[in-house]
Coordinates of N, CA and C in Angstrom, one line a residue:
D9 N 19.9 73.6 3.6 CA 19.9 72.6 4.6 C 19.7 71.2 4.0
E10 N 20.2 70.2 4.7 CA 20.0 68.8 4.2 C 19.4 68.0 5.3
Y11 N 18.4 67.2 4.9 CA 17.7 66.3 5.9 C 17.7 64.9 5.3
S12 N 17.7 63.9 6.1 CA 17.7 62.5 5.5 C 16.9 61.7 6.5
W13 N 16.2 60.7 5.9 CA 15.4 59.7 6.7 C 15.1 58.5 5.8
S14 N 14.5 57.5 6.3 CA 14.1 56.3 5.6 C 12.6 56.2 5.5
H15 N 12.0 56.7 4.5 CA 10.6 56.7 4.2 C 10.4 56.4 2.7
S16 N 9.2 55.9 2.4 CA 8.9 55.7 1.0 C 8.7 57.0 0.3
I17 N 8.9 57.1 -1.0 CA 8.7 58.3 -1.7 C 7.2 58.8 -1.6
S18 N 6.3 57.8 -1.6 CA 4.9 58.2 -1.5 C 4.6 58.8 -0.1
E19 N 5.2 58.3 1.0 CA 5.0 58.9 2.3 C 5.5 60.3 2.3
I20 N 6.6 60.6 1.7 CA 7.2 61.9 1.7 C 6.3 62.9 0.9
F21 N 5.9 62.5 -0.3 CA 5.1 63.3 -1.2 C 3.7 63.6 -0.5
T22 N 3.1 62.6 0.1 CA 1.8 62.8 0.7 C 1.9 63.7 1.9
A23 N 2.9 63.5 2.7 CA 3.1 64.4 3.9 C 3.3 65.8 3.5
C24 N 4.2 66.0 2.5 CA 4.5 67.4 2.1 C 3.3 68.1 1.5
H25 N 2.6 67.3 0.6 CA 1.4 67.9 -0.1 C 0.3 68.2 1.0
S26 N 0.1 67.3 1.9 CA -0.9 67.6 3.0 C -0.6 68.8 3.8
N27 N 0.6 69.2 3.8 CA 1.0 70.4 4.6 C 1.3 71.6 3.8
G28 N 0.7 71.6 2.6 CA 0.8 72.8 1.8 C 2.0 73.0 1.0
L29 N 2.8 72.0 0.8 CA 4.0 72.1 0.0 C 3.8 71.5 -1.4
R30 N 4.4 72.1 -2.4 CA 4.3 71.7 -3.8 C 5.7 71.2 -4.3
L31 N 5.8 70.1 -4.9 CA 7.1 69.6 -5.4 C 7.5 70.5 -6.5
N32 N 8.7 71.0 -6.4 CA 9.3 71.9 -7.4 C 10.3 71.2 -8.3
R33 N 11.1 70.2 -7.7 CA 12.1 69.5 -8.4 C 12.3 68.2 -7.7
F34 N 12.6 67.1 -8.5 CA 12.9 65.8 -8.0 C 14.0 65.2 -8.9
D35 N 15.1 64.8 -8.3 CA 16.2 64.2 -9.0 C 16.6 62.8 -8.3
E36 N 16.9 61.8 -9.1 CA 17.4 60.6 -8.6 C 18.9 60.4 -9.1
Y37 N 19.7 59.8 -8.2 CA 21.1 59.6 -8.5 C 21.5 58.1 -8.4
D38 N 22.3 57.6 -9.3 CA 22.7 56.2 -9.2 C 24.0 56.1 -8.4
F39 N 24.3 57.1 -7.5 CA 25.4 57.0 -6.6 C 25.0 57.6 -5.3
A40 N 25.8 57.5 -4.3 CA 25.5 58.1 -3.0 C 26.7 58.8 -2.5
P41 N 26.6 59.7 -1.6 CA 27.8 60.4 -1.0 C 28.5 59.6 0.1
Y42 N 28.0 58.5 0.4 CA 28.5 57.6 1.4 C 28.2 56.1 1.0
P43 N 29.0 55.2 1.5 CA 28.8 53.8 1.1 C 27.5 53.2 1.8
I44 N 26.4 53.2 1.0 CA 25.1 52.7 1.6 C 25.0 51.2 1.5
F45 N 25.8 50.6 0.7 CA 25.8 49.1 0.6 C 27.1 48.6 1.0
P46 N 27.1 47.3 1.5 CA 28.4 46.7 1.9 C 29.5 46.7 0.9
V47 N 29.1 46.4 -0.4 CA 30.1 46.3 -1.5 C 29.7 47.4 -2.5
V48 N 30.6 48.4 -2.6 CA 30.4 49.5 -3.5 C 31.7 49.9 -4.1
N49 N 31.7 50.6 -5.3 CA 32.8 51.2 -5.9 C 32.8 52.7 -5.6
S50 N 34.0 53.3 -5.6 CA 34.0 54.7 -5.4 C 34.9 55.4 -6.4
D51 N 34.6 56.7 -6.7 CA 35.5 57.4 -7.6 C 36.2 58.5 -6.9
R52 N 36.9 59.3 -7.6 CA 37.7 60.4 -7.1 C 36.8 61.5 -6.4
D53 N 35.6 61.6 -6.9 CA 34.7 62.6 -6.3 C 33.9 62.1 -5.1
R54 N 34.3 60.9 -4.6 CA 33.7 60.3 -3.4 C 32.2 60.0 -3.6
H55 N 31.9 59.5 -4.9 CA 30.6 59.0 -5.2 C 30.7 57.5 -5.0
Y56 N 29.8 56.9 -4.2 CA 29.8 55.5 -4.0 C 28.7 54.9 -4.8
Q57 N 29.0 53.8 -5.5 CA 28.0 53.2 -6.4 C 28.0 51.7 -6.3
F58 N 26.9 51.1 -6.1 CA 26.7 49.6 -6.2 C 26.5 49.3 -7.7
I59 N 27.4 48.6 -8.3 CA 27.3 48.3 -9.7 C 26.3 47.2 -10.0
A60 N 25.2 47.5 -10.7 CA 24.2 46.5 -11.1 C 23.6 46.8 -12.4
E61 N 23.1 45.8 -13.1 CA 22.4 46.0 -14.4 C 21.0 45.5 -14.2
P62 N 20.0 46.2 -14.4 CA 20.1 47.7 -14.7 C 20.5 48.5 -13.4
S63 N 20.9 49.7 -13.7 CA 21.3 50.6 -12.6 C 20.0 51.0 -11.9
F64 N 20.1 51.4 -10.6 CA 18.9 51.8 -9.9 C 19.3 53.0 -9.0
P65 N 18.3 53.8 -8.6 CA 18.6 55.0 -7.8 C 19.1 54.7 -6.4
H66 N 20.2 55.4 -6.0 CA 20.7 55.2 -4.6 C 20.2 56.3 -3.7
C67 N 20.1 57.5 -4.3 CA 19.7 58.7 -3.5 C 18.8 59.5 -4.3
M68 N 18.0 60.4 -3.7 CA 17.2 61.3 -4.4 C 17.3 62.7 -3.7
A69 N 17.0 63.7 -4.5 CA 16.9 65.1 -4.0 C 15.6 65.7 -4.4
M70 N 14.9 66.3 -3.4 CA 13.6 67.0 -3.7 C 13.7 68.4 -3.2
E71 N 13.0 69.2 -4.0 CA 12.8 70.6 -3.5 C 11.3 70.9 -3.5
F72 N 10.8 71.4 -2.4 CA 9.4 71.7 -2.2 C 9.3 73.2 -2.0
V73 N 8.2 73.8 -2.4 CA 7.9 75.2 -2.2 C 6.5 75.3 -1.5
V74 N 6.4 76.4 -0.7 CA 5.1 76.6 0.0 C 4.1 77.2 -1.0
E75 N 2.9 76.6 -1.1 CA 1.9 77.1 -2.0 C 1.1 78.2 -1.4

């Protein structure tokens, strides 16, 4: 399943930890599966990226497990 929302990373970690979940994996990506910024480049794999130096995370993926 996939879920999305606009919350800070600390809000997500705190809420999950407070409810008995443990972070198992955390990944950041410098692209998004949709155009999250008004001006982005895209590639053949439909990865959308705002080109900036230095690069910054556009999306993240987290996996939690029940403790």
